[in-house]
XYZ file of C-alpha atoms in Angstrom:
507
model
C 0.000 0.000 0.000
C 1.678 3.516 -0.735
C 2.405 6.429 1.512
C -0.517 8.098 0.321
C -3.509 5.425 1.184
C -2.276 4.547 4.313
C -1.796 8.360 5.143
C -6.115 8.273 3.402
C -6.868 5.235 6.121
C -5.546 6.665 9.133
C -7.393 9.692 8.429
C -10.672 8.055 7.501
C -10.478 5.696 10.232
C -9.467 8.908 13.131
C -12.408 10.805 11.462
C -15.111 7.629 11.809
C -13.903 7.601 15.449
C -13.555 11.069 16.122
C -17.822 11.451 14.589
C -19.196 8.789 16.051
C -17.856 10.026 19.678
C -19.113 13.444 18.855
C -22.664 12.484 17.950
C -22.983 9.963 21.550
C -22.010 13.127 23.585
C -24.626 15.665 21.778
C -27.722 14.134 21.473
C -29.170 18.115 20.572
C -32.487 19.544 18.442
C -30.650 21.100 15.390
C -32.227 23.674 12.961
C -33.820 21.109 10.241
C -31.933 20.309 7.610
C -31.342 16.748 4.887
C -30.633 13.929 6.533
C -27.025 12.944 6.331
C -24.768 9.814 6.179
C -23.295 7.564 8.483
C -20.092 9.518 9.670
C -19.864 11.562 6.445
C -23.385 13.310 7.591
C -24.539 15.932 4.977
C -20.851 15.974 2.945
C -22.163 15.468 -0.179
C -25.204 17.858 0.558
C -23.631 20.836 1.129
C -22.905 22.377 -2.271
C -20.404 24.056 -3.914
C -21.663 26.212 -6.497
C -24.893 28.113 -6.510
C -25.305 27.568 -2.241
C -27.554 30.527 -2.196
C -30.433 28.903 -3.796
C -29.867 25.438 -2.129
C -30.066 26.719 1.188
C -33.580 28.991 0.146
C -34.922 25.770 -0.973
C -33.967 23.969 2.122
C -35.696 26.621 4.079
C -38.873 26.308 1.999
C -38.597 22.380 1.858
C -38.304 22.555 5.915
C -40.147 25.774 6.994
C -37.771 27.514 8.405
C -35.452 30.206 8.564
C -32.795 28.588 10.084
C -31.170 25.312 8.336
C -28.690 23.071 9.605
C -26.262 20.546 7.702
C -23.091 18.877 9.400
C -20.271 17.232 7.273
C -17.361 15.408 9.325
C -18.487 16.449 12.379
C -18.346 20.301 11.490
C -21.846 22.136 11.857
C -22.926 24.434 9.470
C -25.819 26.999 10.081
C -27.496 28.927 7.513
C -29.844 32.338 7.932
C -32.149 32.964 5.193
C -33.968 35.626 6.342
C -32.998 39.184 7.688
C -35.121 38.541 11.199
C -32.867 35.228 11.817
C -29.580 37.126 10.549
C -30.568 40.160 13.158
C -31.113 37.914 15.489
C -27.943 36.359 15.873
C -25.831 39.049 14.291
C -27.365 42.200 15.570
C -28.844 41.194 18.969
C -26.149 38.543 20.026
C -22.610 39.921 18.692
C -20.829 38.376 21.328
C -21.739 35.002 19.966
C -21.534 35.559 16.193
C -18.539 38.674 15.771
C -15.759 35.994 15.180
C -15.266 34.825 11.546
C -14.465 30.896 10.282
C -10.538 30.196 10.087
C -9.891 27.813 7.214
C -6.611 26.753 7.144
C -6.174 26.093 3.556
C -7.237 29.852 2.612
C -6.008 31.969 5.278
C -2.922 30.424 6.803
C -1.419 28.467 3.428
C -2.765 30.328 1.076
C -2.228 34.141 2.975
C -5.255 35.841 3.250
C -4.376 36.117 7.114
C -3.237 39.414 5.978
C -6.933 40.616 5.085
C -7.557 41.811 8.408
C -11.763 41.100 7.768
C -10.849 37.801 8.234
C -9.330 37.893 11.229
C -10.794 36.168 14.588
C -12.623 38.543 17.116
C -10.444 39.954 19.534
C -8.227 43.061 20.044
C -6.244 42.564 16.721
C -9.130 43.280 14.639
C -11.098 45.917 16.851
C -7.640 47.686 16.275
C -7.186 46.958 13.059
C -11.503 48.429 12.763
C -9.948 51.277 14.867
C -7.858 52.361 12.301
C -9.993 52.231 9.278
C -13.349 53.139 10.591
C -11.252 56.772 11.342
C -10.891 57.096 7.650
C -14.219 55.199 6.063
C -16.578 56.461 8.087
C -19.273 58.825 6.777
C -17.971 61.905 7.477
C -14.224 61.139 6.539
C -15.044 59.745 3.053
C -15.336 63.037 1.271
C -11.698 63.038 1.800
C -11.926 60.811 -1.530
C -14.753 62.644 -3.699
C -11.541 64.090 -6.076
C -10.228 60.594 -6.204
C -13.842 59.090 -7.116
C -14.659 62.108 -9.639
C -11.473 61.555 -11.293
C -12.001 57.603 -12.010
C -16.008 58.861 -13.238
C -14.080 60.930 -16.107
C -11.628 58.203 -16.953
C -13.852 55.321 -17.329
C -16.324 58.083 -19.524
C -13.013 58.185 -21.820
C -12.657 54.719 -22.010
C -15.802 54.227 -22.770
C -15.548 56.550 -25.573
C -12.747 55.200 -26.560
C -13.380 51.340 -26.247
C -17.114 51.198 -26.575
C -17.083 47.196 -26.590
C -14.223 47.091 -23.857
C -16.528 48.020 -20.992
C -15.496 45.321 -18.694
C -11.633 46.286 -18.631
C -13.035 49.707 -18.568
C -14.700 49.323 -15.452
C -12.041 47.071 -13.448
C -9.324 49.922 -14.544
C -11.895 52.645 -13.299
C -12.461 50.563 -9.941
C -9.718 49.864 -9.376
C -7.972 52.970 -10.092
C -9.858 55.050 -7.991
C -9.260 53.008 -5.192
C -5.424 52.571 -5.638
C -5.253 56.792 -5.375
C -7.303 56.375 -2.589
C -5.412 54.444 -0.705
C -2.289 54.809 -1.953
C -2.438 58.036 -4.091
C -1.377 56.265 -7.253
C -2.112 57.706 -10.666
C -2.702 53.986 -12.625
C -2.906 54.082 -16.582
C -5.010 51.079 -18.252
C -2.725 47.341 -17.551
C -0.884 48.373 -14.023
C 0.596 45.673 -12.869
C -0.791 46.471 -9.398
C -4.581 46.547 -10.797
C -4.047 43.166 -12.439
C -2.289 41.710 -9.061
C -6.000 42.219 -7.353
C -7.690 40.359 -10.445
C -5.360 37.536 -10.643
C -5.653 37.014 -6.749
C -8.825 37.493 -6.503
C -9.288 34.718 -9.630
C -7.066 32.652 -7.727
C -8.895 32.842 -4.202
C -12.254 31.790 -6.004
C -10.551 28.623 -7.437
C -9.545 27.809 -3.726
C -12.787 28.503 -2.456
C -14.610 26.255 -5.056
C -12.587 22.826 -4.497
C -14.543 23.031 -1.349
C -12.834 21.963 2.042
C -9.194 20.535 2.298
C -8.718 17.693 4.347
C -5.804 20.387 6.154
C -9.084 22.201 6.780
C -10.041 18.928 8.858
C -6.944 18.068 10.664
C -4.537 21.377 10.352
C -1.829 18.883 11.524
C -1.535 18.250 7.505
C -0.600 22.017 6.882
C 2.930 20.645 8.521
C 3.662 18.180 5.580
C 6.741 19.042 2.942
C 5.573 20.008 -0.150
C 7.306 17.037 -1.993
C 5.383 14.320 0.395
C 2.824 12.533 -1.845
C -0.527 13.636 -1.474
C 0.736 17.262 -0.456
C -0.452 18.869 -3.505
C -2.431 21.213 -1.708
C 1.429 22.197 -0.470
C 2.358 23.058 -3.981
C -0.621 24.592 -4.880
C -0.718 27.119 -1.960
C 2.898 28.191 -2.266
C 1.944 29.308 -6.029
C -1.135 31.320 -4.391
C 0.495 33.251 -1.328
C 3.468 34.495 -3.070
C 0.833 36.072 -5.491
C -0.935 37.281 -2.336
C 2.608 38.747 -1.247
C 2.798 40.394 -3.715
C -0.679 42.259 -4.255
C -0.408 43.480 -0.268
C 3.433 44.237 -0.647
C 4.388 45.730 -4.139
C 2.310 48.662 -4.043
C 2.605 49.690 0.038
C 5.986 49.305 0.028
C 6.339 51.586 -3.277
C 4.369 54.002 -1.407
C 6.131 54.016 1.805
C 9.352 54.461 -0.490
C 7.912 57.869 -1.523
C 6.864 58.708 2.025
C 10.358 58.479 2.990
C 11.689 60.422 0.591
C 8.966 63.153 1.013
C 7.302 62.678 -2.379
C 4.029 60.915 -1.555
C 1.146 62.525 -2.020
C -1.715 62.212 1.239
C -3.769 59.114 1.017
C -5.438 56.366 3.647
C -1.422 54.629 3.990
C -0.267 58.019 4.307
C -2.387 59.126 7.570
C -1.207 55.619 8.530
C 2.121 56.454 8.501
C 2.153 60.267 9.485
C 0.110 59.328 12.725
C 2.150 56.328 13.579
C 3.421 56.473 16.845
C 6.715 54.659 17.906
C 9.856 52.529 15.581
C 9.545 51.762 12.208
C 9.026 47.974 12.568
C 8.166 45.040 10.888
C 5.013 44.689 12.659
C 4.408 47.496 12.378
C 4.582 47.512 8.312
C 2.213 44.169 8.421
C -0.561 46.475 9.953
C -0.363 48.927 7.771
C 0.067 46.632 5.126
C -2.620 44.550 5.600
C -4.742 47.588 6.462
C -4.179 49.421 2.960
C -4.209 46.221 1.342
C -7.261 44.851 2.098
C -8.755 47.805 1.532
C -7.579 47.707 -2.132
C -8.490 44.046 -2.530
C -11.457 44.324 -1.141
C -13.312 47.105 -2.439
C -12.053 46.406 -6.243
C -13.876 42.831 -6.852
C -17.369 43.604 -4.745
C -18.050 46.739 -6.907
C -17.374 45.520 -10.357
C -19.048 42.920 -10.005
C -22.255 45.507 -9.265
C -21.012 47.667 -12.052
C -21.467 44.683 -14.409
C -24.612 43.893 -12.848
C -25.848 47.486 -13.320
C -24.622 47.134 -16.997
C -26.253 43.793 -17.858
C -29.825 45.560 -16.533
C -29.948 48.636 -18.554
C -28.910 46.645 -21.611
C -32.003 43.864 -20.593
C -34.153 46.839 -19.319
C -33.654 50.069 -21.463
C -36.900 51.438 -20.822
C -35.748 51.860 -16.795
C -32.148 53.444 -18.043
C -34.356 55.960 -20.223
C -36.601 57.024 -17.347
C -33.232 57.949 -15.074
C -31.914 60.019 -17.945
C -34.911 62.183 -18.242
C -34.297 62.740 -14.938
C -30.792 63.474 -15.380
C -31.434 65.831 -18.227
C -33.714 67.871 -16.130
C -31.608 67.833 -12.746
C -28.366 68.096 -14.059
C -28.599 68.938 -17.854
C -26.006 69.147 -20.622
C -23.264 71.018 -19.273
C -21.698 68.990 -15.938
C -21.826 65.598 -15.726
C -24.042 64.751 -12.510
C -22.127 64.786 -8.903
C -22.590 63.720 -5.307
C -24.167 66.679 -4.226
C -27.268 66.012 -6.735
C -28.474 62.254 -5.316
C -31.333 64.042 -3.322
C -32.779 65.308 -6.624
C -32.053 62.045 -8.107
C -34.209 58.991 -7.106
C -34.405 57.195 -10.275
C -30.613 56.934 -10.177
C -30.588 56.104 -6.349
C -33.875 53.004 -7.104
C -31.667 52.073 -9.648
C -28.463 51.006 -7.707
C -30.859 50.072 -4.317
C -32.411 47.936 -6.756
C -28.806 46.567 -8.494
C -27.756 45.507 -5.002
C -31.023 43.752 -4.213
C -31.484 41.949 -7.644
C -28.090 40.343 -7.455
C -25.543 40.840 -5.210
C -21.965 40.020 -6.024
C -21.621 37.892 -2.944
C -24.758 35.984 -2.448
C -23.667 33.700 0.589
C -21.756 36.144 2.903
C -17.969 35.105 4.660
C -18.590 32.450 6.704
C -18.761 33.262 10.452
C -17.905 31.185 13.822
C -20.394 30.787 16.701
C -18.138 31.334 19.588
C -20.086 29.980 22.280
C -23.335 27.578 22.301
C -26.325 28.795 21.566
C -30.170 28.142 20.823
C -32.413 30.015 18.657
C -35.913 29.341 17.776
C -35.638 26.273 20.337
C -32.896 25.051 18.153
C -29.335 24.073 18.954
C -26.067 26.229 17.684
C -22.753 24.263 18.974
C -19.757 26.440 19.670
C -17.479 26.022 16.689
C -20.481 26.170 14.135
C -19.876 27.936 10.637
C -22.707 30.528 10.158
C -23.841 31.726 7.095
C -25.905 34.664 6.139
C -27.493 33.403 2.869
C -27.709 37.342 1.480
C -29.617 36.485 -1.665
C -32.324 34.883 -0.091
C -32.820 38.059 2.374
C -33.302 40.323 -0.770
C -35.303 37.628 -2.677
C -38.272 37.469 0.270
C -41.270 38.165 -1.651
C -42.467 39.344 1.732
C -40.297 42.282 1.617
C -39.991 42.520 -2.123
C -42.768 41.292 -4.078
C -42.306 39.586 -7.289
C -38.191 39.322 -6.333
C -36.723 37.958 -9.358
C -37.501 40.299 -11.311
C -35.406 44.289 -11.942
C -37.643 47.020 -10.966
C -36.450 49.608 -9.577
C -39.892 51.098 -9.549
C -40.538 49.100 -5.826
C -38.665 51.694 -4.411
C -40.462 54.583 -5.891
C -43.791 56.345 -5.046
C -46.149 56.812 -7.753
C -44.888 60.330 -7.798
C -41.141 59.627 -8.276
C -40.190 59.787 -4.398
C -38.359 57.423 -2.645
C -40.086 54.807 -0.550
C -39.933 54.724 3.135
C -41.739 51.803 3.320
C -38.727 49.729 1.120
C -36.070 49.132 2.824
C -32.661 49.256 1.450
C -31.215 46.280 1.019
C -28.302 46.995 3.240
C -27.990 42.776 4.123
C -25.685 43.196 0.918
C -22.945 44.560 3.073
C -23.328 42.973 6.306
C -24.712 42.836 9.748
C -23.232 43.622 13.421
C -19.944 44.270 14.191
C -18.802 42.457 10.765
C -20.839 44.937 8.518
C -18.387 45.830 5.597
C -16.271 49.240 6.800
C -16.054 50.525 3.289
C -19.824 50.572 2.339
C -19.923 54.105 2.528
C -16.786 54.908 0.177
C -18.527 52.147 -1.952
C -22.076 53.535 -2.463
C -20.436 56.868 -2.970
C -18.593 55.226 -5.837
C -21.093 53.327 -7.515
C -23.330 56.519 -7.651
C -21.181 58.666 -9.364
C -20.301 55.498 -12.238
C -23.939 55.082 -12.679
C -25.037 58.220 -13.263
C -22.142 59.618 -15.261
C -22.933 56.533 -17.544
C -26.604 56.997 -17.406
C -25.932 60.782 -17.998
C -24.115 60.019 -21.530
C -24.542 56.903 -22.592
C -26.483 54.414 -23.956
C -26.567 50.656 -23.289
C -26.987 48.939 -26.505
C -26.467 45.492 -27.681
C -23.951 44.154 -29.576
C -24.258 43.342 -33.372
C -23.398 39.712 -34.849
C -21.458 39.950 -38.349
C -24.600 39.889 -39.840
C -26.039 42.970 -38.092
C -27.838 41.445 -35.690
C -28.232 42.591 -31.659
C -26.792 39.834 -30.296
C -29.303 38.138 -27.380
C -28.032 38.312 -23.661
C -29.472 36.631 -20.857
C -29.417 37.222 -16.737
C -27.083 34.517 -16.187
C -24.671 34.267 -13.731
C -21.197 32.830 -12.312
C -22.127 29.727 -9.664
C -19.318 30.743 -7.244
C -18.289 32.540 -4.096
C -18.026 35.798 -6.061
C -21.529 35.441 -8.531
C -20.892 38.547 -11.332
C -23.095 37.885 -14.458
C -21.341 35.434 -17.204
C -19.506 37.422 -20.106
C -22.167 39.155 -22.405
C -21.660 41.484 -24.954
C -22.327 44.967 -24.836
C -21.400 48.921 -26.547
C -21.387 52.099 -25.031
C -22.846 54.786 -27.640
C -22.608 58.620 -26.347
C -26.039 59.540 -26.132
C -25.576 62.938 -28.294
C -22.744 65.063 -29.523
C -23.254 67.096 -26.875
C -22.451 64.348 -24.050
C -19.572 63.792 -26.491
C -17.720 66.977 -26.340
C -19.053 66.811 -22.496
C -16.646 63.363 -21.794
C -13.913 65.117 -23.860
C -13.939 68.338 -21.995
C -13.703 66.745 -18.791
C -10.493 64.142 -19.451
């Protein structure tokens, strides 16, 4: 027998053990859930792609909110609606604040240095500390030149690679955040832009094989890379020094210029002009993983809305023609259409509201870790349980928004144009507790101003086959952690001459 299969049967036969003794000593009422196997429980239950909808149609299957699988003798707890998800998140924080620590991705791989991900306890409230005093609502405006800026670049680009509109808007994303955190003026291809993609690409291919067996017994994260059956070795050393290099390259480059008195102010440099004490190591790592993160963060999230947004004014052109002739009248011909005019805007501001609710980039949130036991709805919770917030099934409750599969933007609006109070926003997209994303408000900002500077002078037409024919595109989208809509075809025509010699008057 070789190395590797008796390596398999010790495992297999430690984990039968290890289960059975678990399931004697906890005879408890979980939330329902399928019915799982002998030792292996609900393994081959628990999916992979597309979890979002199999955990809404577990909850319909068993009536309830709250659903329950276990696989290996790790419990995994799902909530599907925004009561169950305040419930926990909101009303018990001491339970639910810490976040699931996968071996595989965070300690192999290196996302330890995305300080979301790190466990409850004074390194992250610090590490909160630190950007809350920069994200939060009334330090963001710090970034509305940095914002307006990547608004008239991806105009240009648009103008100037009407079919491109996808690398347009990861260069305009990802740009603007770049100079806002690091005050970096990128040009379409830096390197540093097309670290986050090929990380981020990279982090979604770990995230899909599903659990490691290191995940299972960490013991394995101590094996050589060259010992058979320590592929997962190989194939995380290929994937951190990529993640090196995306949190590295670019704060280390800007420290470089801090040093030398040439950096311009940004989020890393408040970091390092407050920063008390030596010039460490550790002291680099925070920052590092501060500015980082960040960067990473924020870049992925809101392209994938920006494509969303795209994909529903090409499907819905009708709803993209009622927010211009609101634009034309607010804002007109002259400017293109700025921060300060969202309260005159509420076509725009249904439109994005209704963009996060209709598909959210990141339809099952990061998993979190119950941190004590607990029981909710007269159901059991074991300390050590993954938690889930199944985010596209809160913003699909027909209950809250009626008819929920399909875009319209209207379901925010008053017959007379007004916003709704009686909608909520669908603010489950970024989060709930203490873990609710920092960078939502820098984000919304963001999204506002790319929407309605495209609205403003574009239109969203489809593209023509080689026999001039609009070529048909569907809603469909990706099955994985990250869910943007598949590749689709699309071209950015200025609406008039007018917002023509608008776009080139403002580059």
């Amino acid at each position: 027998m070789s190395t590797t299969n008796v390596l398999a049967v010790l495992l297999l036969t430690f984990t039968v053990s290890w289960v059975a003794f678990a399931r004697r000593r906890a005879p408890h009422r979980y939330p329902p859930g399928p019915k799982g196997l002998p030792v292996l429980g609900n393994l081959f239950d628990v999916p992979t792609d597309d979890g979002w909808l199999v955990f809404r149609e577990w909850s319909r299957r068993y009536g309830s909110d709250v659903v329950h699988a276990e696989a290996l003798g790790k419990h995994i707890v799902v909530m599907n609606t925004l009561k169950a998800a305040k419930d926990l998140f909101e009303d018990r924080p001491s339970i639910y604040s810490d976040k699931d620590q996968p071996v595989m991705f965070l300690e192999l791989c290196g996302w330890w240095r995305a300080w979301l991900m790190l466990p409850y306890g004074d390194s992250w409230r610090m590490h909160r500390k630190l950007f809350h005093q920069s994200f939060r609502p009334q330090a963001v405006s710090q970034y509305r030149p940095q914002q307006v800026v990547a608004q008239r670049k991806l105009l240009q680009l648009m103008l100037d690679k009407p079919e491109g509109y996808s690398e347009n808007l990861r260069f305009a994303i990802g740009s603007s955040i770049l100079n806002a955190v690091f005050a970096f003026e990128a040009t379409p291809g830096d390197r540093r832009i097309k670290l986050v993609e090929e990380a981020a690409q990279a982090a979604q291919h770990v995230v899909h094989a599903g659990v490691f067996l290191v995940d299972v017994f960490p013991i394995l994260k101590h094996l050589p890379t060259w010992f058979p059956g320590a592929g997962f070795k190989r194939r995380a050393v290929v994937h951190k020094e990529l993640v090196e290099k995306m949190f590295k390259i670019p704060y280390f480059e800007y420290k470089s210029a801090f040093n030398k008195g040439t950096a311009q102010p940004c989020f890393t440099g408040k970091l390092l002009s407050d920063a008390d004490g030596e010039d460490t190591s550790e002291r680099d790592d925070l920052f590092m993983n501060l500015a980082g993160t960040a960067y990473a963060a924020g870049t992925d999230t809101t392209y994938g809305v920006m494509m969303v947004f795209v994909l529903a004014m090409l499907l819905y052109p009708e709803t993209a023609s009622a927010a211009q002739k609101e634009l034309d009248c607010v804002v007109g011909p002259d400017r293109l259409p700025g921060l300060a005019d969202q309260d005159s805007l509420p076509q725009v501001i249904a439109i994005l509201r209704e963009v996060l609710r209709w598909h959210t980039p990141l339809p099952l949130a990061t998993p979190h870790r119950a941190m004590s036991d607990d029981h909710y709805e007269g159901c059991y919770i074991p300390e050590g349980s993954i938690v889930l917030q199944n985010i596209w099934a809160i913003t699909h409750d027909e209950n809250t928004y009626p008819d929920p599969d399909s875009f319209s933007p209207r379901r925010f609006l008053t017959l007379d144009g007004k916003l709704r109070d009686d909608v909520p926003f669908p603010d489950a997209v970024f989060g709930f507790g203490r873990r609710v994303c920092p960078g939502r408000y820098f984000t919304m900002d963001s999204m506002f101003l790319l929407m309605a500077g495209i609205l403003a002078t574009f239109n969203i037409e489809p593209a023509l086959d080689e026999h001039g024919v609009p070529i048909e595109v569907r809603a469909e989208f990706e099955h994985h952690l990250l869910s943007p809509p598949k590749p689709f075809r699309a071209v950015f025509k200025p609406r008039s001459e007018d917002a023509r010699r608008l776009i080139q008057s403002c580059a």
